[in-house]
Short mmCIF file of C-alpha atoms in Angstrom, two decimals:
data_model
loop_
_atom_site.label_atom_id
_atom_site.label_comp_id
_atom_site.label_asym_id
_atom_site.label_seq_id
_atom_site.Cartn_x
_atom_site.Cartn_y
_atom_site.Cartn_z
CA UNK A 12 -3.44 18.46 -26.76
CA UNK A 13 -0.78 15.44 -26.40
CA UNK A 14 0.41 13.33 -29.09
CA UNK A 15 0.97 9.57 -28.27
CA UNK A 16 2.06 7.62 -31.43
CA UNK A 17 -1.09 7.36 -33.47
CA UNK A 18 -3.53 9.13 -30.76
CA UNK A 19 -4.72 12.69 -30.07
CA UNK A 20 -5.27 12.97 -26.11
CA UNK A 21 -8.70 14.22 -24.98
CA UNK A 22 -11.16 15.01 -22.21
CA UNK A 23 -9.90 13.02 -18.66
CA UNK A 24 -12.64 10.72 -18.19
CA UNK A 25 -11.26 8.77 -15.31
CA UNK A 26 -8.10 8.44 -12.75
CA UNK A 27 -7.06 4.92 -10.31
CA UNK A 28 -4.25 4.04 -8.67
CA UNK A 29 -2.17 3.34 -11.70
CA UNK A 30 -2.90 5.92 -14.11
CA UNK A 31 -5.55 8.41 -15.78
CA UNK A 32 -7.76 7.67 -18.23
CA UNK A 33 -9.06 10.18 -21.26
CA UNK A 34 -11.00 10.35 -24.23
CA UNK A 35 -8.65 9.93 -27.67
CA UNK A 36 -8.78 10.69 -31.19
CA UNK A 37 -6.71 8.00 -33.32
CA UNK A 38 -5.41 9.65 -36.51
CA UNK A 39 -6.30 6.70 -38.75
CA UNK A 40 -9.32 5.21 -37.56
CA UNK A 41 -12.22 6.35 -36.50
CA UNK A 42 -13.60 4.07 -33.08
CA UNK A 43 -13.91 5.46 -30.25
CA UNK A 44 -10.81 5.17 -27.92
CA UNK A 45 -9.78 5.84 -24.13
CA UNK A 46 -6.09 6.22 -23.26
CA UNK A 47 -4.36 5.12 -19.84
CA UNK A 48 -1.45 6.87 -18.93
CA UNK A 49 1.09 6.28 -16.10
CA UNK A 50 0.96 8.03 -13.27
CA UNK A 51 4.40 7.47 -12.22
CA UNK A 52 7.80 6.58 -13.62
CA UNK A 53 9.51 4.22 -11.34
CA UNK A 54 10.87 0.98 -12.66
CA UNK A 55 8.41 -1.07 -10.30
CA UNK A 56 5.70 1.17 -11.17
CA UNK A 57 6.66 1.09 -14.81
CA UNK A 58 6.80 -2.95 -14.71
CA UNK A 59 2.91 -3.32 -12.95
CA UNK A 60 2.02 -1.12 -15.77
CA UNK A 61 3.08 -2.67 -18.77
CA UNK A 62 2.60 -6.02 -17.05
CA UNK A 63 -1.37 -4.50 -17.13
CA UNK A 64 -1.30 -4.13 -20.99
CA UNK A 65 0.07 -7.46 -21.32
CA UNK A 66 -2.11 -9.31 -19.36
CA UNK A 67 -5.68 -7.07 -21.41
CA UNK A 68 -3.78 -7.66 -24.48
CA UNK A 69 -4.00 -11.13 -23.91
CA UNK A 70 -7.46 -11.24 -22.80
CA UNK A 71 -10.21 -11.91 -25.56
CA UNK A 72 -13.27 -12.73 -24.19
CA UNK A 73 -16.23 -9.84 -24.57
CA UNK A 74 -16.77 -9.45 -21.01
CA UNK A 75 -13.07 -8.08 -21.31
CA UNK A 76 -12.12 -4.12 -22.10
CA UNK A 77 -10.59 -4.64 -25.05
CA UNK A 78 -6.84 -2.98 -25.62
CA UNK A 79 -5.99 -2.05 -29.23
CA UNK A 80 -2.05 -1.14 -28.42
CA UNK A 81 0.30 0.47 -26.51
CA UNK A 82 3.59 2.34 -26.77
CA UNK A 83 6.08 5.38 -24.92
CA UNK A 84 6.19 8.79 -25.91
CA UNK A 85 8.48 11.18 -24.23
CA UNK A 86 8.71 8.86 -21.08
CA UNK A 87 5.19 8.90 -21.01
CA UNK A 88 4.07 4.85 -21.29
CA UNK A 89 0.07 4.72 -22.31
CA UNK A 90 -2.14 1.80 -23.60
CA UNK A 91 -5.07 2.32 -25.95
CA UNK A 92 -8.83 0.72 -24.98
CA UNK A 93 -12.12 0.54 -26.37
CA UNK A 94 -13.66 3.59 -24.99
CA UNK A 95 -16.76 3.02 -22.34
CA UNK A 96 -17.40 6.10 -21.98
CA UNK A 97 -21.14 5.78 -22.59
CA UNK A 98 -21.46 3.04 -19.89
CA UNK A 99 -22.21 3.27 -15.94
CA UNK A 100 -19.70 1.57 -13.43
CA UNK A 101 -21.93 -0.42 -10.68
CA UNK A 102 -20.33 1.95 -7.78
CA UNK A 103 -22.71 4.70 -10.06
CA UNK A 104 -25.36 2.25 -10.62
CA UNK A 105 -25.76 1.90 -7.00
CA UNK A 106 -25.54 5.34 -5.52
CA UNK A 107 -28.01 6.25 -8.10
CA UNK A 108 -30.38 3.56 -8.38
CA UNK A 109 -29.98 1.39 -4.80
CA UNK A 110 -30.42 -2.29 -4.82
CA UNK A 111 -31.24 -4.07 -8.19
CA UNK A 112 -33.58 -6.71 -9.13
CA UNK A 113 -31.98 -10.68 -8.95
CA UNK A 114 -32.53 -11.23 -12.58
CA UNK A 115 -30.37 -8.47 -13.39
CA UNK A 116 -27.42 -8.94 -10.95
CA UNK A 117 -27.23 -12.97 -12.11
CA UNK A 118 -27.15 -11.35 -15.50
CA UNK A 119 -24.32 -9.07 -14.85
CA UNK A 120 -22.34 -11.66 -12.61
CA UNK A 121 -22.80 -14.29 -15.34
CA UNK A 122 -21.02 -12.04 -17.78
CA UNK A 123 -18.33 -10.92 -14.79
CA UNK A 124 -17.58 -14.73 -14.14
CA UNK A 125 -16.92 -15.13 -17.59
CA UNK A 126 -14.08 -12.73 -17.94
CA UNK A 127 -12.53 -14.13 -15.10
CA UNK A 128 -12.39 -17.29 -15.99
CA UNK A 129 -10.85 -16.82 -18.98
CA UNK A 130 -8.04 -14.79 -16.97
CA UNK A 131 -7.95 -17.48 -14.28
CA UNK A 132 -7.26 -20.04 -17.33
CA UNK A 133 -4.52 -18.17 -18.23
CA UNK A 134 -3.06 -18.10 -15.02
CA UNK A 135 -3.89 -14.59 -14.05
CA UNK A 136 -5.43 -12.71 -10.98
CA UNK A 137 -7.43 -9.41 -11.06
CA UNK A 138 -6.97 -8.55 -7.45
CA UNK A 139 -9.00 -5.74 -7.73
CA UNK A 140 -12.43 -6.67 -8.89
CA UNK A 141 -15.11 -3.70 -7.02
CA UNK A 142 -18.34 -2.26 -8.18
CA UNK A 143 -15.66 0.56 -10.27
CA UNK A 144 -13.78 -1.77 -11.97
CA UNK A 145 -17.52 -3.53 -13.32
CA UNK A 146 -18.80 -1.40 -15.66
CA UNK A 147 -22.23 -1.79 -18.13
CA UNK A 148 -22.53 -0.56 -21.63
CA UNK A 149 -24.54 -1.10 -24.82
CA UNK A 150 -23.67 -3.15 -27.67
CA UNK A 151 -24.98 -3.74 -31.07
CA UNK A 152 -28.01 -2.29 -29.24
CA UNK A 153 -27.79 -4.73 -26.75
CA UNK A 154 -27.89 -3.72 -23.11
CA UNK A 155 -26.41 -4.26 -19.71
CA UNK A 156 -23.13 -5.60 -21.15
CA UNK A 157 -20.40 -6.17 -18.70
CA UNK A 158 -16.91 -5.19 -19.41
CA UNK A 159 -14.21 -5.49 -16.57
CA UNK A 160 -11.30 -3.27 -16.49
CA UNK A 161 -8.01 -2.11 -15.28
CA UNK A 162 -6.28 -5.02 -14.44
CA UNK A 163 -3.16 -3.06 -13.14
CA UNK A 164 -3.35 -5.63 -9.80
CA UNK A 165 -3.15 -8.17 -11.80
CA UNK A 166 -0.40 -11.30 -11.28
CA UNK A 167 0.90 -14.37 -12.51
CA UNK A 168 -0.54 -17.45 -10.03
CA UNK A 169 2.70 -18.45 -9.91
CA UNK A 170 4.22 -18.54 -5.97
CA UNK A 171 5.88 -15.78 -5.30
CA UNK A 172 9.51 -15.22 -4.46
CA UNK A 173 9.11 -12.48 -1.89
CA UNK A 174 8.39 -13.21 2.38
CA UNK A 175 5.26 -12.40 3.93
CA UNK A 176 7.25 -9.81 5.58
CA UNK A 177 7.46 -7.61 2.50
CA UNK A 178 4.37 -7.79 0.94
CA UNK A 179 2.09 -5.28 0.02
CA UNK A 180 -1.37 -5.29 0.45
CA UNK A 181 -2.53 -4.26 -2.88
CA UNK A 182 -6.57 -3.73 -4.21
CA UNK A 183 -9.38 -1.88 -2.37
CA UNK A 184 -9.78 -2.85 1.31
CA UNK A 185 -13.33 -3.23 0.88
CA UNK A 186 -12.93 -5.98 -1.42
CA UNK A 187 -10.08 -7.78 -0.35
CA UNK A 188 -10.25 -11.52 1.02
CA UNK A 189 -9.57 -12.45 4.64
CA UNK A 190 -6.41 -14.06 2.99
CA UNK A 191 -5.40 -10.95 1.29
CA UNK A 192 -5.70 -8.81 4.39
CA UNK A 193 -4.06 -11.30 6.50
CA UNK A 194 -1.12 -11.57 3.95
CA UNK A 195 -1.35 -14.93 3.10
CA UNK A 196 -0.95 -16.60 -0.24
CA UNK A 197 -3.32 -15.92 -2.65
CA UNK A 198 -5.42 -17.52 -5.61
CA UNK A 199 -7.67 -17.36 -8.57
CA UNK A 200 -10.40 -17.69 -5.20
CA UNK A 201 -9.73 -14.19 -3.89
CA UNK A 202 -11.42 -12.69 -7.58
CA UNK A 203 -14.36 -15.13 -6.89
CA UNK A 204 -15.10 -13.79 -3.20
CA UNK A 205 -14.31 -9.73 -4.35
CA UNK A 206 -17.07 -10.56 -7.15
CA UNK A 207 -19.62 -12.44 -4.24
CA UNK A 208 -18.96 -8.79 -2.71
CA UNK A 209 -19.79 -7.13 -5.65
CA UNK A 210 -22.97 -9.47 -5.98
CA UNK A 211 -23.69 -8.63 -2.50
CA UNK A 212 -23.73 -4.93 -2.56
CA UNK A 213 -25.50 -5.26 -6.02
CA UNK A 214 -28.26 -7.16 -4.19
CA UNK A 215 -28.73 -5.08 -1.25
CA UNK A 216 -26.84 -1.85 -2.08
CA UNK A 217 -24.72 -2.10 0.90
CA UNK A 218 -21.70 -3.84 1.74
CA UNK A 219 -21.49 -6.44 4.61
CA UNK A 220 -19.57 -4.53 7.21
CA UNK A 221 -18.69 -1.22 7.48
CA UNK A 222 -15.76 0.54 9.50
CA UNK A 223 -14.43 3.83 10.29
CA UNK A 224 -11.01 3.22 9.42
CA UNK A 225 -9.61 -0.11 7.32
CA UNK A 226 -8.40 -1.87 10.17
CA UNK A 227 -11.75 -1.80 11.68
CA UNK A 228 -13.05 -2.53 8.42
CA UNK A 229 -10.78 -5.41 7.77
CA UNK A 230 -11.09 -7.16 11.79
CA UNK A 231 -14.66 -7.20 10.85
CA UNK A 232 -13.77 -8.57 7.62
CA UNK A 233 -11.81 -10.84 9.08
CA UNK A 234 -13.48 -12.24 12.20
CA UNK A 235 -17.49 -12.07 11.85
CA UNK A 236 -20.04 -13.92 9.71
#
């Protein structure tokens, strides 16, 4: 079992492209807590991470995965989280149950839309909202509430330094805008269409076009209705 500062790793529960996620015991209190580590150690990798914590630790509203702290050990970097371990991402929600009724899917949007624009008021972008990243869980005995989480895509709206020419297309193809795939300058507007997406697949547990490899995927995307 690893130590980091006041937390007693468990159980992996999870893995993305930043980091895995596991079950933790805090030493002090008693809540139940997941822990994100990093996956790797270089500095840009290192910077999208922390700039992740910053950007939750920021974030209050309930729709939000709430992060309780974050610290290094060893090298290691790793933020604390409410734990939602007892909750069902939509990806699972749809592979096990198929399409789901209207009511429930404005319900869940609703709560989705709220989170973001709390972000977007801040003057931060998910970039990686997807059925995965959604996921529902029960509070104070109250169902079907929405928390979005891992923000590690997320960036300042603020224009960007860097050329077209050395960007990196960042978030889940299936997701991504027609901007984002073409490269182009991005806004609070590419969350809002990933989330219509999301809505989409919710209603009809599908997604609008398929492909056998990302570029076909993303010419589709791109080009038809």
């Amino acid at each position: 079992v690893m130590q980091l500062g006041q937390y007693k790793r468990g159980r992996k529960i999870g893995e993305g492209g930043m980091g895995a996620v596991y079950e933790a015991k805090p030493l002090l209190l008693r809540r139940p807590t997941a822990i994100k580590l990093m996956h790797s150690a270089t500095p840009e990798a290192m910077a999208r991470f922390e700039a992740e914590v910053q950007a939750m630790s920021e974030l209050t509203h309930p729709n939000t995965a709430v992060v309780f702290d974050y610290g290094h050990t060893d090298g290691v970097f790793y933020y604390a989280m409410e734990y939602l371990g007892d909750g069902i991402n939509l990806s699972q929600l749809i592979g096990k149950h198929g399409p789901q009724p209207a009511g429930r899917v404005a319900h869940i949007m609703e709560q989705v839309c709220g989170a973001l624009s709390e972000a977007h008021e801040r003057n931060l972008i998910h970039r990686d909202i997807k059925p995965a990243n959604i996921i529902l869980c029960e509070r104070g005995l109250v169902p079907d509430v929405a928390k979005v989480v891992d923000f590690g895509l997320v960036k300042d709206i603020a224009p960007e330094a860097t050329g077209q020419s050395t960007q990196i297309i960042l978030g889940t193809p299936h997701y991504l805008s027609p901007e984002q795939l073409l490269g182009r300058p991005i806004t609070v507007a590419v969350d809002l269409y990933a989330l219509g997406l999301v809505g989409y697949e919710l209603l009809t547990g599908k997604r609008p076009f398929e492909g056998k490899t990302v570029m076909d995927y993303a010419t589709k995307h791109i080009t038809q209705t």
